[in-house]
Amino acid sequence: MSSTAAGDEHYFTARPATPDERREVEVELAGRAVTVQTARGVFSAERVDPGTSVLLPLVPDEPEATGDVLDLGCGWGPVALTLALRQPRRRVWAVDVNERALDLLRGNAQRLGVQVRACLPDEVPDGVAFERVWSNPPIRVGKDALHALLLRWLPRLAPGGEAHLVVQKNLGADSLHRWLEAELPPVLPGAVTTRTTSSKGFRVLTVRRT
């Protein structure tokens, strides 16, 4: 798909060209019905994306868990909000290049009464290491950009940390699995990648740092 296609601008555009027309959508997050605000120019503005819906049930209820966790490519925030609802003592970071998405997420977190640090990639302090990384990564940016994204963030896993990536099977989940197995250990010693689950045409790949 062309990188100039309007439907894909949320993957790489800081300020989408589409009008910022906001709407309320009812979705289920952390086992409850909630109303969130979305808008054109962000990923999956009408609903929780099917891939994300495969990922969300894997987020455990851990009310006493602490430490930093990351939603990489957060969009309007279904993963980050679920993390904040199920693990309220963690520091939830949510990263996206799309400033409209980040603004939506900040508002949605306020609506739900949870704390989320929604920020651009360069706004995350270098010293932060993540206990967990959760992502529905932007496959359509192309392999080079995707690989650079993963090589930037996965090495920031804390010892014993895990990253969970949901990828559509027909968009290269298995080839990404092989790439992670080959390319990640040199920059993240001891990293092991496994397929956690497969559902509705999606794979969840889990990277564990020993």
mmCIF file of C-alpha atoms in Angstrom:
data_model
loop_
_atom_site.group_PDB
_atom_site.id
_atom_site.type_symbol
_atom_site.label_atom_id
_atom_site.label_comp_id
_atom_site.label_asym_id
_atom_site.label_seq_id
_atom_site.Cartn_x
_atom_site.Cartn_y
_atom_site.Cartn_z
ATOM 1 C CA MET A 1 0.000 0.000 0.000
ATOM 2 C CA SER A 2 1.306 3.431 -0.850
ATOM 3 C CA SER A 3 2.822 5.416 2.004
ATOM 4 C CA THR A 4 0.762 8.354 0.817
ATOM 5 C CA ALA A 5 -2.557 6.548 1.170
ATOM 6 C CA ALA A 6 -4.863 8.519 3.449
ATOM 7 C CA GLY A 7 -5.872 5.397 5.337
ATOM 8 C CA ASP A 8 -2.280 4.780 6.372
ATOM 9 C CA GLU A 9 -1.259 8.291 7.408
ATOM 10 C CA HIS A 10 -1.677 7.414 11.090
ATOM 11 C CA TYR A 11 1.386 5.190 10.799
ATOM 12 C CA PHE A 12 3.871 7.943 10.108
ATOM 13 C CA THR A 13 2.255 11.397 10.277
ATOM 14 C CA ALA A 14 2.746 13.611 13.306
ATOM 15 C CA ARG A 15 -0.178 15.844 12.349
ATOM 16 C CA PRO A 16 -2.771 14.068 10.178
ATOM 17 C CA ALA A 17 -4.210 16.075 7.302
ATOM 18 C CA THR A 18 -7.745 14.777 7.836
ATOM 19 C CA PRO A 19 -10.105 17.019 9.839
ATOM 20 C CA ASP A 20 -9.940 16.481 13.595
ATOM 21 C CA GLU A 21 -13.572 15.443 13.880
ATOM 22 C CA ARG A 22 -13.958 13.692 17.209
ATOM 23 C CA ARG A 23 -16.584 11.121 18.067
ATOM 24 C CA GLU A 24 -17.494 8.968 21.032
ATOM 25 C CA VAL A 25 -17.291 5.194 20.672
ATOM 26 C CA GLU A 26 -18.340 2.560 23.192
ATOM 27 C CA VAL A 27 -15.826 -0.261 23.555
ATOM 28 C CA GLU A 28 -14.978 -2.967 26.066
ATOM 29 C CA LEU A 29 -11.707 -2.545 27.938
ATOM 30 C CA ALA A 30 -10.553 -4.570 30.959
ATOM 31 C CA GLY A 31 -13.893 -6.374 31.068
ATOM 32 C CA ARG A 32 -16.060 -3.283 31.209
ATOM 33 C CA ALA A 33 -17.973 -1.121 28.742
ATOM 34 C CA VAL A 34 -16.435 2.336 28.474
ATOM 35 C CA THR A 35 -16.917 5.336 26.234
ATOM 36 C CA VAL A 36 -13.820 6.762 24.595
ATOM 37 C CA GLN A 37 -13.160 9.529 22.121
ATOM 38 C CA THR A 38 -11.603 8.815 18.734
ATOM 39 C CA ALA A 39 -11.095 10.767 15.508
ATOM 40 C CA ARG A 40 -10.181 10.382 11.883
ATOM 41 C CA GLY A 41 -6.478 10.168 11.157
ATOM 42 C CA VAL A 42 -5.720 7.715 13.967
ATOM 43 C CA PHE A 43 -5.443 3.952 13.814
ATOM 44 C CA SER A 44 -8.749 2.040 14.031
ATOM 45 C CA ALA A 45 -10.871 5.050 14.878
ATOM 46 C CA GLU A 46 -14.177 3.176 14.735
ATOM 47 C CA ARG A 47 -13.457 0.273 17.089
ATOM 48 C CA VAL A 48 -10.829 -1.803 18.826
ATOM 49 C CA ASP A 49 -8.743 -3.243 15.999
ATOM 50 C CA PRO A 50 -9.083 -7.066 15.556
ATOM 51 C CA GLY A 51 -5.384 -7.581 16.267
ATOM 52 C CA THR A 52 -5.557 -5.490 19.414
ATOM 53 C CA SER A 53 -8.619 -7.472 20.488
ATOM 54 C CA VAL A 54 -6.458 -10.606 20.369
ATOM 55 C CA LEU A 55 -3.775 -8.913 22.470
ATOM 56 C CA LEU A 56 -5.940 -7.344 25.187
ATOM 57 C CA PRO A 57 -7.061 -10.583 26.924
ATOM 58 C CA LEU A 58 -3.399 -11.371 27.578
ATOM 59 C CA VAL A 59 -3.030 -8.301 29.813
ATOM 60 C CA PRO A 60 -3.344 -9.759 33.330
ATOM 61 C CA ASP A 61 -5.123 -8.262 36.313
ATOM 62 C CA GLU A 62 -2.158 -7.326 38.517
ATOM 63 C CA PRO A 63 -3.354 -4.565 40.856
ATOM 64 C CA GLU A 64 -0.194 -4.744 42.977
ATOM 65 C CA ALA A 65 2.334 -4.883 40.123
ATOM 66 C CA THR A 66 4.781 -1.997 39.853
ATOM 67 C CA GLY A 67 7.391 -0.821 37.375
ATOM 68 C CA ASP A 68 7.279 0.684 33.909
ATOM 69 C CA VAL A 69 5.285 -0.765 31.002
ATOM 70 C CA LEU A 70 4.999 0.463 27.424
ATOM 71 C CA ASP A 71 2.264 0.551 24.808
ATOM 72 C CA LEU A 72 4.264 0.979 21.594
ATOM 73 C CA GLY A 73 2.196 2.576 18.822
ATOM 74 C CA CYS A 74 -0.665 3.405 21.155
ATOM 75 C CA GLY A 75 -3.192 5.115 18.860
ATOM 76 C CA TRP A 76 -6.177 6.382 20.847
ATOM 77 C CA GLY A 77 -5.191 4.015 23.630
ATOM 78 C CA PRO A 78 -6.963 0.650 23.986
ATOM 79 C CA VAL A 79 -3.842 -1.161 25.197
ATOM 80 C CA ALA A 80 -2.532 1.641 27.427
ATOM 81 C CA LEU A 81 -5.960 2.166 28.997
ATOM 82 C CA THR A 82 -6.351 -1.572 29.630
ATOM 83 C CA LEU A 83 -2.925 -1.640 31.273
ATOM 84 C CA ALA A 84 -3.812 1.319 33.474
ATOM 85 C CA LEU A 85 -7.139 -0.226 34.486
ATOM 86 C CA ARG A 86 -5.749 -3.675 35.263
ATOM 87 C CA GLN A 87 -2.372 -2.617 36.674
ATOM 88 C CA PRO A 88 -2.992 0.772 38.296
ATOM 89 C CA ARG A 89 0.265 0.869 40.265
ATOM 90 C CA ARG A 90 2.454 0.559 37.194
ATOM 91 C CA ARG A 91 3.800 3.532 35.273
ATOM 92 C CA VAL A 92 2.119 3.166 31.893
ATOM 93 C CA TRP A 93 3.961 4.791 28.996
ATOM 94 C CA ALA A 94 2.223 5.152 25.629
ATOM 95 C CA VAL A 95 4.247 6.121 22.565
ATOM 96 C CA ASP A 96 3.103 7.212 19.121
ATOM 97 C CA VAL A 97 4.312 9.593 16.409
ATOM 98 C CA ASN A 98 0.722 10.779 15.833
ATOM 99 C CA GLU A 99 0.083 13.829 18.019
ATOM 100 C CA ARG A 100 -3.683 13.614 17.527
ATOM 101 C CA ALA A 101 -3.660 10.056 18.849
ATOM 102 C CA LEU A 102 -1.663 11.113 21.904
ATOM 103 C CA ASP A 103 -4.097 13.945 22.617
ATOM 104 C CA LEU A 104 -7.028 11.534 22.351
ATOM 105 C CA LEU A 105 -5.343 9.090 24.715
ATOM 106 C CA ARG A 106 -4.690 11.795 27.311
ATOM 107 C CA GLY A 107 -8.363 12.722 27.218
ATOM 108 C CA ASN A 108 -9.494 9.103 27.381
ATOM 109 C CA ALA A 109 -7.264 8.419 30.370
ATOM 110 C CA GLN A 110 -8.754 11.428 32.143
ATOM 111 C CA ARG A 111 -12.266 10.192 31.347
ATOM 112 C CA LEU A 112 -11.497 6.796 32.867
ATOM 113 C CA GLY A 113 -9.647 8.212 35.863
ATOM 114 C CA VAL A 114 -6.336 6.490 35.119
ATOM 115 C CA GLN A 115 -2.747 7.675 34.726
ATOM 116 C CA VAL A 116 -1.004 7.234 31.356
ATOM 117 C CA ARG A 117 2.161 8.953 30.148
ATOM 118 C CA ALA A 118 1.294 9.579 26.485
ATOM 119 C CA CYS A 119 4.293 10.945 24.634
ATOM 120 C CA LEU A 120 6.308 11.136 21.455
ATOM 121 C CA PRO A 121 9.160 8.619 21.160
ATOM 122 C CA ASP A 122 11.918 11.103 21.998
ATOM 123 C CA GLU A 123 10.076 12.220 25.142
ATOM 124 C CA VAL A 124 10.658 8.907 26.948
ATOM 125 C CA PRO A 125 13.713 9.297 29.222
ATOM 126 C CA ASP A 126 16.664 7.174 28.143
ATOM 127 C CA GLY A 127 17.002 5.536 31.543
ATOM 128 C CA VAL A 128 13.533 3.977 31.629
ATOM 129 C CA ALA A 129 13.543 0.165 31.305
ATOM 130 C CA PHE A 130 10.270 -1.664 30.771
ATOM 131 C CA GLU A 131 8.962 -4.699 32.613
ATOM 132 C CA ARG A 132 6.523 -5.276 29.749
ATOM 133 C CA VAL A 133 6.108 -3.938 26.238
ATOM 134 C CA TRP A 134 2.780 -4.403 24.467
ATOM 135 C CA SER A 135 2.332 -3.565 20.803
ATOM 136 C CA ASN A 136 0.210 -3.935 17.722
ATOM 137 C CA PRO A 137 3.142 -2.750 15.618
ATOM 138 C CA PRO A 138 2.694 -0.717 12.413
ATOM 139 C CA ILE A 139 3.468 -3.458 9.911
ATOM 140 C CA ARG A 140 2.551 -1.307 6.911
ATOM 141 C CA VAL A 141 5.412 1.137 7.488
ATOM 142 C CA GLY A 142 7.604 -1.432 5.746
ATOM 143 C CA LYS A 143 10.193 -3.893 6.992
ATOM 144 C CA ASP A 144 13.086 -1.478 7.387
ATOM 145 C CA ALA A 145 11.092 1.007 9.472
ATOM 146 C CA LEU A 146 9.458 -1.767 11.482
ATOM 147 C CA HIS A 147 12.779 -3.420 12.251
ATOM 148 C CA ALA A 148 14.298 -0.085 13.269
ATOM 149 C CA LEU A 149 11.342 0.535 15.578
ATOM 150 C CA LEU A 150 11.699 -2.833 17.273
ATOM 151 C CA LEU A 151 15.471 -2.538 17.567
ATOM 152 C CA ARG A 152 14.993 0.825 19.262
ATOM 153 C CA TRP A 153 12.499 -0.312 21.901
ATOM 154 C CA LEU A 154 12.890 -4.041 22.584
ATOM 155 C CA PRO A 155 16.452 -3.639 23.948
ATOM 156 C CA ARG A 156 14.893 -1.451 26.652
ATOM 157 C CA LEU A 157 13.277 -4.477 28.281
ATOM 158 C CA ALA A 158 14.324 -4.850 31.900
ATOM 159 C CA PRO A 159 15.958 -8.142 32.960
ATOM 160 C CA GLY A 160 13.178 -10.712 33.100
ATOM 161 C CA GLY A 161 10.958 -8.447 31.002
ATOM 162 C CA GLU A 162 8.645 -9.471 28.179
ATOM 163 C CA ALA A 163 7.344 -7.899 24.995
ATOM 164 C CA HIS A 164 4.091 -9.049 23.398
ATOM 165 C CA LEU A 165 3.588 -8.220 19.709
ATOM 166 C CA VAL A 166 0.413 -9.034 17.769
ATOM 167 C CA VAL A 167 0.915 -9.454 14.022
ATOM 168 C CA GLN A 168 -1.449 -10.634 11.317
ATOM 169 C CA LYS A 169 -0.362 -13.972 9.893
ATOM 170 C CA ASN A 170 -0.778 -12.927 6.260
ATOM 171 C CA LEU A 171 1.180 -9.717 6.879
ATOM 172 C CA GLY A 172 4.333 -11.549 7.876
ATOM 173 C CA ALA A 173 4.004 -12.767 11.467
ATOM 174 C CA ASP A 174 6.115 -15.864 10.835
ATOM 175 C CA SER A 175 8.850 -14.003 8.960
ATOM 176 C CA LEU A 176 8.969 -11.426 11.758
ATOM 177 C CA HIS A 177 9.316 -14.281 14.242
ATOM 178 C CA ARG A 178 12.340 -15.577 12.337
ATOM 179 C CA TRP A 179 13.840 -12.082 12.125
ATOM 180 C CA LEU A 180 13.471 -11.555 15.877
ATOM 181 C CA GLU A 181 15.142 -14.886 16.589
ATOM 182 C CA ALA A 182 18.089 -13.963 14.361
ATOM 183 C CA GLU A 183 18.549 -10.245 14.949
ATOM 184 C CA LEU A 184 17.486 -9.534 18.514
ATOM 185 C CA PRO A 185 19.953 -11.602 20.618
ATOM 186 C CA PRO A 186 23.014 -9.561 19.531
ATOM 187 C CA VAL A 187 21.421 -6.376 20.911
ATOM 188 C CA LEU A 188 19.433 -8.028 23.721
ATOM 189 C CA PRO A 189 21.530 -10.945 25.010
ATOM 190 C CA GLY A 190 19.457 -13.886 26.150
ATOM 191 C CA ALA A 191 16.342 -12.803 24.256
ATOM 192 C CA VAL A 192 14.041 -15.664 23.289
ATOM 193 C CA THR A 193 11.050 -15.267 20.963
ATOM 194 C CA THR A 194 8.080 -17.639 21.076
ATOM 195 C CA ARG A 195 4.587 -17.720 19.624
ATOM 196 C CA THR A 196 2.269 -17.203 22.586
ATOM 197 C CA THR A 197 -1.028 -17.672 20.809
ATOM 198 C CA SER A 198 -2.692 -17.713 17.409
ATOM 199 C CA SER A 199 -6.255 -16.469 16.951
ATOM 200 C CA LYS A 200 -8.450 -14.932 14.230
ATOM 201 C CA GLY A 201 -5.576 -14.854 11.746
ATOM 202 C CA PHE A 202 -3.177 -13.154 14.171
ATOM 203 C CA ARG A 203 -0.083 -14.357 15.997
ATOM 204 C CA VAL A 204 1.128 -13.040 19.315
ATOM 205 C CA LEU A 205 4.916 -13.162 19.474
ATOM 206 C CA THR A 206 6.467 -12.911 22.929
ATOM 207 C CA VAL A 207 10.053 -11.797 23.432
ATOM 208 C CA ARG A 208 11.492 -12.681 26.850
ATOM 209 C CA ARG A 209 14.678 -11.237 28.239
ATOM 210 C CA THR A 210 16.458 -13.561 30.643
#
